């Protein structure tokens, strides 16, 4: 349509009529004079509106689903992240609980022996010095550690310090073939020397070839002059086997160490020796023997059993 004066006048007229009809419809309420026209329009255009809505709704639903899917994906990723963090925390907590248990056990042992210790963590195995069985711990000269200090944990003797750096130290383990420590038998006081044999039991040579020793007897460290490299009274192990005595000057024992040298984590370096020998007070309580159940069988004689050793005649 060409933009003429007549067309602009017609547009203004239509707008005025529309406002007039809206005003009449609002004031009329339910009795509005244009209600019939509105119903007729609904009848004509309703099906068209529904059809358009039916065609458009799947598109809208799809868009909404995509949006919701993205939100669900983000939430799932968030939950997976939280779950991974929780598992890591639980794992860390388990390890921390294990370390706390080791530390508590070590503190009890050092308290019983009156040892002043410096706690440390094993940070490496193997040694730069060429030893077969060594560990590296995270304390050194800056922590007051010096060469030839005794190292223990909550179970007993771990080894001795051999090399010291500013912040780390190397420990020769008690099961190393180059390791030797003086020992004392519990109660009997028989003295000897224990040597490491790798993953086999410690070999102990008692100075008394006629010493009375049996399986299950226990040993502690005898101690060294000036308490270096070994302080007295640290649990060493339990006798597993005794070689038969053949009249030799010494007697050979094989001892299972208290310490598991392949499971070391928290250890303590003895930086202050006890004022007196703790003797056997640091040894763990002896396990109580398990009672062997006895079974009593009672035989009830039958009515047809022979009496007084007589044999019944066959019928």
XYZ file of C-alpha atoms in Angstrom, residues 3-264:
262
model
C 1.946 5.779 2.020
C -0.691 8.418 1.347
C -2.643 10.731 3.512
C -5.730 8.502 3.144
C -3.852 5.391 4.325
C -2.470 7.148 7.377
C -5.978 8.420 8.187
C -7.352 4.870 7.853
C -4.664 3.503 10.206
C -5.475 6.100 12.851
C -9.173 5.261 12.504
C -8.567 1.527 12.960
C -6.437 2.110 16.056
C -9.176 4.318 17.520
C -11.820 1.646 16.816
C -9.612 -1.010 18.424
C -9.193 1.019 21.612
C -12.932 1.684 21.658
C -13.723 -2.049 21.403
C -11.201 -2.872 24.167
C -12.788 -0.250 26.422
C -16.312 -1.548 25.747
C -15.142 -5.162 26.328
C -13.519 -4.342 29.661
C -16.496 -2.375 30.954
C -18.987 -4.969 29.758
C -17.381 -7.848 31.685
C -19.228 -11.106 31.117
C -22.011 -9.214 29.255
C -19.581 -7.647 26.832
C -21.175 -6.945 23.420
C -18.028 -8.269 21.699
C -18.076 -11.584 23.529
C -19.830 -13.307 20.655
C -17.225 -12.088 18.204
C -14.432 -13.287 20.475
C -15.964 -16.765 20.700
C -16.356 -16.903 16.948
C -12.701 -15.981 16.516
C -11.711 -18.657 19.011
C -13.729 -21.195 17.053
C -11.985 -20.235 13.820
C -8.450 -19.728 15.028
C -8.353 -22.279 17.915
C -7.514 -25.323 15.779
C -4.837 -23.343 13.986
C -3.306 -22.266 17.309
C -3.333 -25.834 18.636
C -1.688 -27.103 15.482
C 1.047 -24.520 15.674
C 1.525 -25.315 19.380
C 1.742 -29.040 18.657
C 4.366 -28.368 16.026
C 6.381 -25.999 18.192
C 6.177 -27.900 21.535
C 8.531 -30.765 20.524
C 11.110 -28.200 19.499
C 10.721 -26.383 22.811
C 10.835 -29.644 24.712
C 13.951 -30.666 22.844
C 15.640 -27.383 23.649
C 14.598 -27.745 27.290
C 15.839 -31.343 27.356
C 19.196 -30.289 25.932
C 19.477 -27.573 28.527
C 18.479 -29.968 31.341
C 20.853 -32.616 29.959
C 23.725 -30.180 30.192
C 22.766 -29.351 33.766
C 22.535 -33.057 34.634
C 25.911 -33.687 33.016
C 27.472 -30.868 35.005
C 25.900 -32.175 38.212
C 27.083 -35.728 37.464
C 30.599 -34.478 36.839
C 30.435 -32.525 40.094
C 29.243 -35.587 42.009
C 31.980 -37.735 40.490
C 34.553 -35.145 41.510
C 33.171 -35.018 45.046
C 33.173 -38.821 45.230
C 36.793 -39.007 44.064
C 37.780 -36.395 46.644
C 35.927 -38.324 49.352
C 37.631 -41.591 48.406
C 41.009 -39.859 48.436
C 40.215 -38.381 51.846
C 39.119 -41.736 53.215
C 42.262 -43.347 51.862
C 44.341 -40.606 53.417
C 42.462 -41.004 56.683
C 43.116 -44.756 56.683
C 46.820 -44.144 56.205
C 46.832 -41.474 58.867
C 45.049 -43.805 61.273
C 47.664 -46.469 60.568
C 50.477 -43.997 61.213
C 48.852 -42.773 64.398
C 48.614 -46.375 65.555
C 52.301 -46.961 64.793
C 53.280 -43.742 66.542
C 51.196 -44.590 69.611
C 52.751 -48.043 69.832
C 56.262 -46.608 69.471
C 55.636 -43.986 72.156
C 54.448 -46.691 74.552
C 57.581 -48.742 73.888
C 59.874 -45.740 74.337
C 58.003 -44.772 77.490
C 58.463 -48.249 78.952
C 62.194 -48.132 78.199
C 62.599 -44.438 79.086
C 64.146 -43.721 75.686
C 64.204 -40.175 74.363
C 63.316 -40.520 70.688
C 63.026 -38.381 67.570
C 60.171 -39.546 65.372
C 60.846 -40.036 61.669
C 59.217 -41.323 58.517
C 60.762 -43.765 56.071
C 61.083 -41.966 52.730
C 63.180 -44.458 50.750
C 64.520 -48.005 50.793
C 67.869 -49.182 49.564
C 71.013 -47.217 50.228
C 73.458 -44.991 48.476
C 76.192 -46.712 50.503
C 75.760 -50.095 48.845
C 74.183 -51.894 51.795
C 71.682 -54.633 51.047
C 69.053 -53.725 53.644
C 68.773 -50.006 54.409
C 66.202 -47.249 54.645
C 66.360 -43.469 54.424
C 64.493 -41.411 57.017
C 63.444 -37.760 56.907
C 65.508 -36.483 59.862
C 69.190 -35.613 59.939
C 71.885 -33.490 61.535
C 69.568 -30.476 61.732
C 67.301 -32.596 63.959
C 70.093 -33.695 66.298
C 70.719 -37.063 64.601
C 74.282 -38.438 64.665
C 75.951 -41.585 63.432
C 75.534 -44.822 65.450
C 72.210 -44.008 67.060
C 69.726 -46.820 67.751
C 66.584 -46.896 65.584
C 63.403 -48.620 66.744
C 59.660 -48.696 66.139
C 56.657 -49.904 68.090
C 57.720 -53.550 67.673
C 61.402 -53.385 68.551
C 64.869 -52.975 67.080
C 64.944 -51.595 63.519
C 68.669 -50.874 63.081
C 71.298 -48.177 63.562
C 72.118 -44.875 61.871
C 75.128 -45.163 59.545
C 75.151 -41.960 57.471
C 73.757 -38.539 58.347
C 72.941 -35.625 56.075
C 71.464 -32.238 56.980
C 67.849 -33.411 56.714
C 68.018 -37.165 56.098
C 69.827 -40.195 57.461
C 70.565 -43.748 56.326
C 69.688 -46.638 58.633
C 71.276 -50.090 58.366
C 68.523 -52.595 59.149
C 69.000 -55.348 61.719
C 68.478 -58.073 59.119
C 71.376 -56.906 56.942
C 74.227 -59.461 56.727
C 76.661 -56.745 57.867
C 74.615 -55.998 60.975
C 75.614 -57.333 64.418
C 74.131 -56.478 67.819
C 74.809 -57.765 71.314
C 71.806 -59.597 72.822
C 70.653 -60.821 76.202
C 68.205 -63.640 76.840
C 65.115 -62.778 78.840
C 65.385 -63.784 82.507
C 68.341 -66.172 81.941
C 70.707 -63.314 81.040
C 72.671 -65.424 78.550
C 74.635 -63.123 76.247
C 75.236 -63.473 72.527
C 75.563 -61.710 69.214
C 72.790 -61.509 66.615
C 73.577 -61.138 62.913
C 71.243 -60.389 60.030
C 70.483 -62.910 57.301
C 68.294 -60.925 54.915
C 64.802 -62.346 54.736
C 65.722 -65.298 56.979
C 65.660 -65.337 60.814
C 68.473 -63.628 62.708
C 71.395 -65.898 63.626
C 72.424 -65.628 67.283
C 75.626 -67.085 68.707
C 75.341 -67.494 72.493
C 78.634 -67.229 74.365
C 77.667 -70.176 76.572
C 77.595 -73.359 74.520
C 75.715 -75.166 77.310
C 73.027 -72.525 77.807
C 69.525 -73.841 78.369
C 67.436 -72.300 75.617
C 64.108 -73.322 74.137
C 61.812 -72.218 71.350
C 59.773 -69.171 72.347
C 62.458 -67.589 74.535
C 62.923 -63.876 73.885
C 65.897 -61.578 73.417
C 66.615 -57.872 73.931
C 69.604 -55.716 73.104
C 72.439 -55.913 75.609
C 73.564 -52.356 74.970
C 76.869 -50.808 73.931
C 79.506 -48.752 75.697
C 78.232 -45.179 76.017
C 74.940 -46.485 74.522
C 76.260 -46.299 70.954
C 75.334 -47.800 68.632
C 72.799 -49.643 70.792
C 70.882 -48.778 73.917
C 69.900 -51.680 76.230
C 66.544 -53.396 76.550
C 65.132 -52.973 73.030
C 63.142 -56.083 71.951
C 64.984 -58.108 69.287
C 62.951 -61.255 68.633
C 61.773 -64.728 69.617
C 63.762 -67.965 69.379
C 62.393 -70.027 66.493
C 64.969 -72.832 66.434
C 67.903 -74.023 68.542
C 70.774 -75.970 67.018
C 71.611 -79.106 69.000
C 74.573 -78.594 71.295
C 77.652 -80.489 70.123
C 80.035 -79.443 72.843
C 80.997 -76.231 71.004
C 82.057 -73.138 72.857
C 79.023 -71.274 71.528
C 75.420 -72.217 70.812
C 73.532 -71.178 67.700
C 69.946 -69.910 67.763
C 67.671 -68.687 64.998
C 65.480 -65.797 66.036
C 62.369 -64.379 64.389
C 62.647 -60.582 64.724
C 59.766 -58.588 66.155
C 60.103 -55.991 63.397
C 58.815 -56.603 59.881
C 61.590 -55.013 57.824
C 59.462 -54.875 54.670
C 56.699 -52.832 56.344
C 58.506 -49.873 57.856
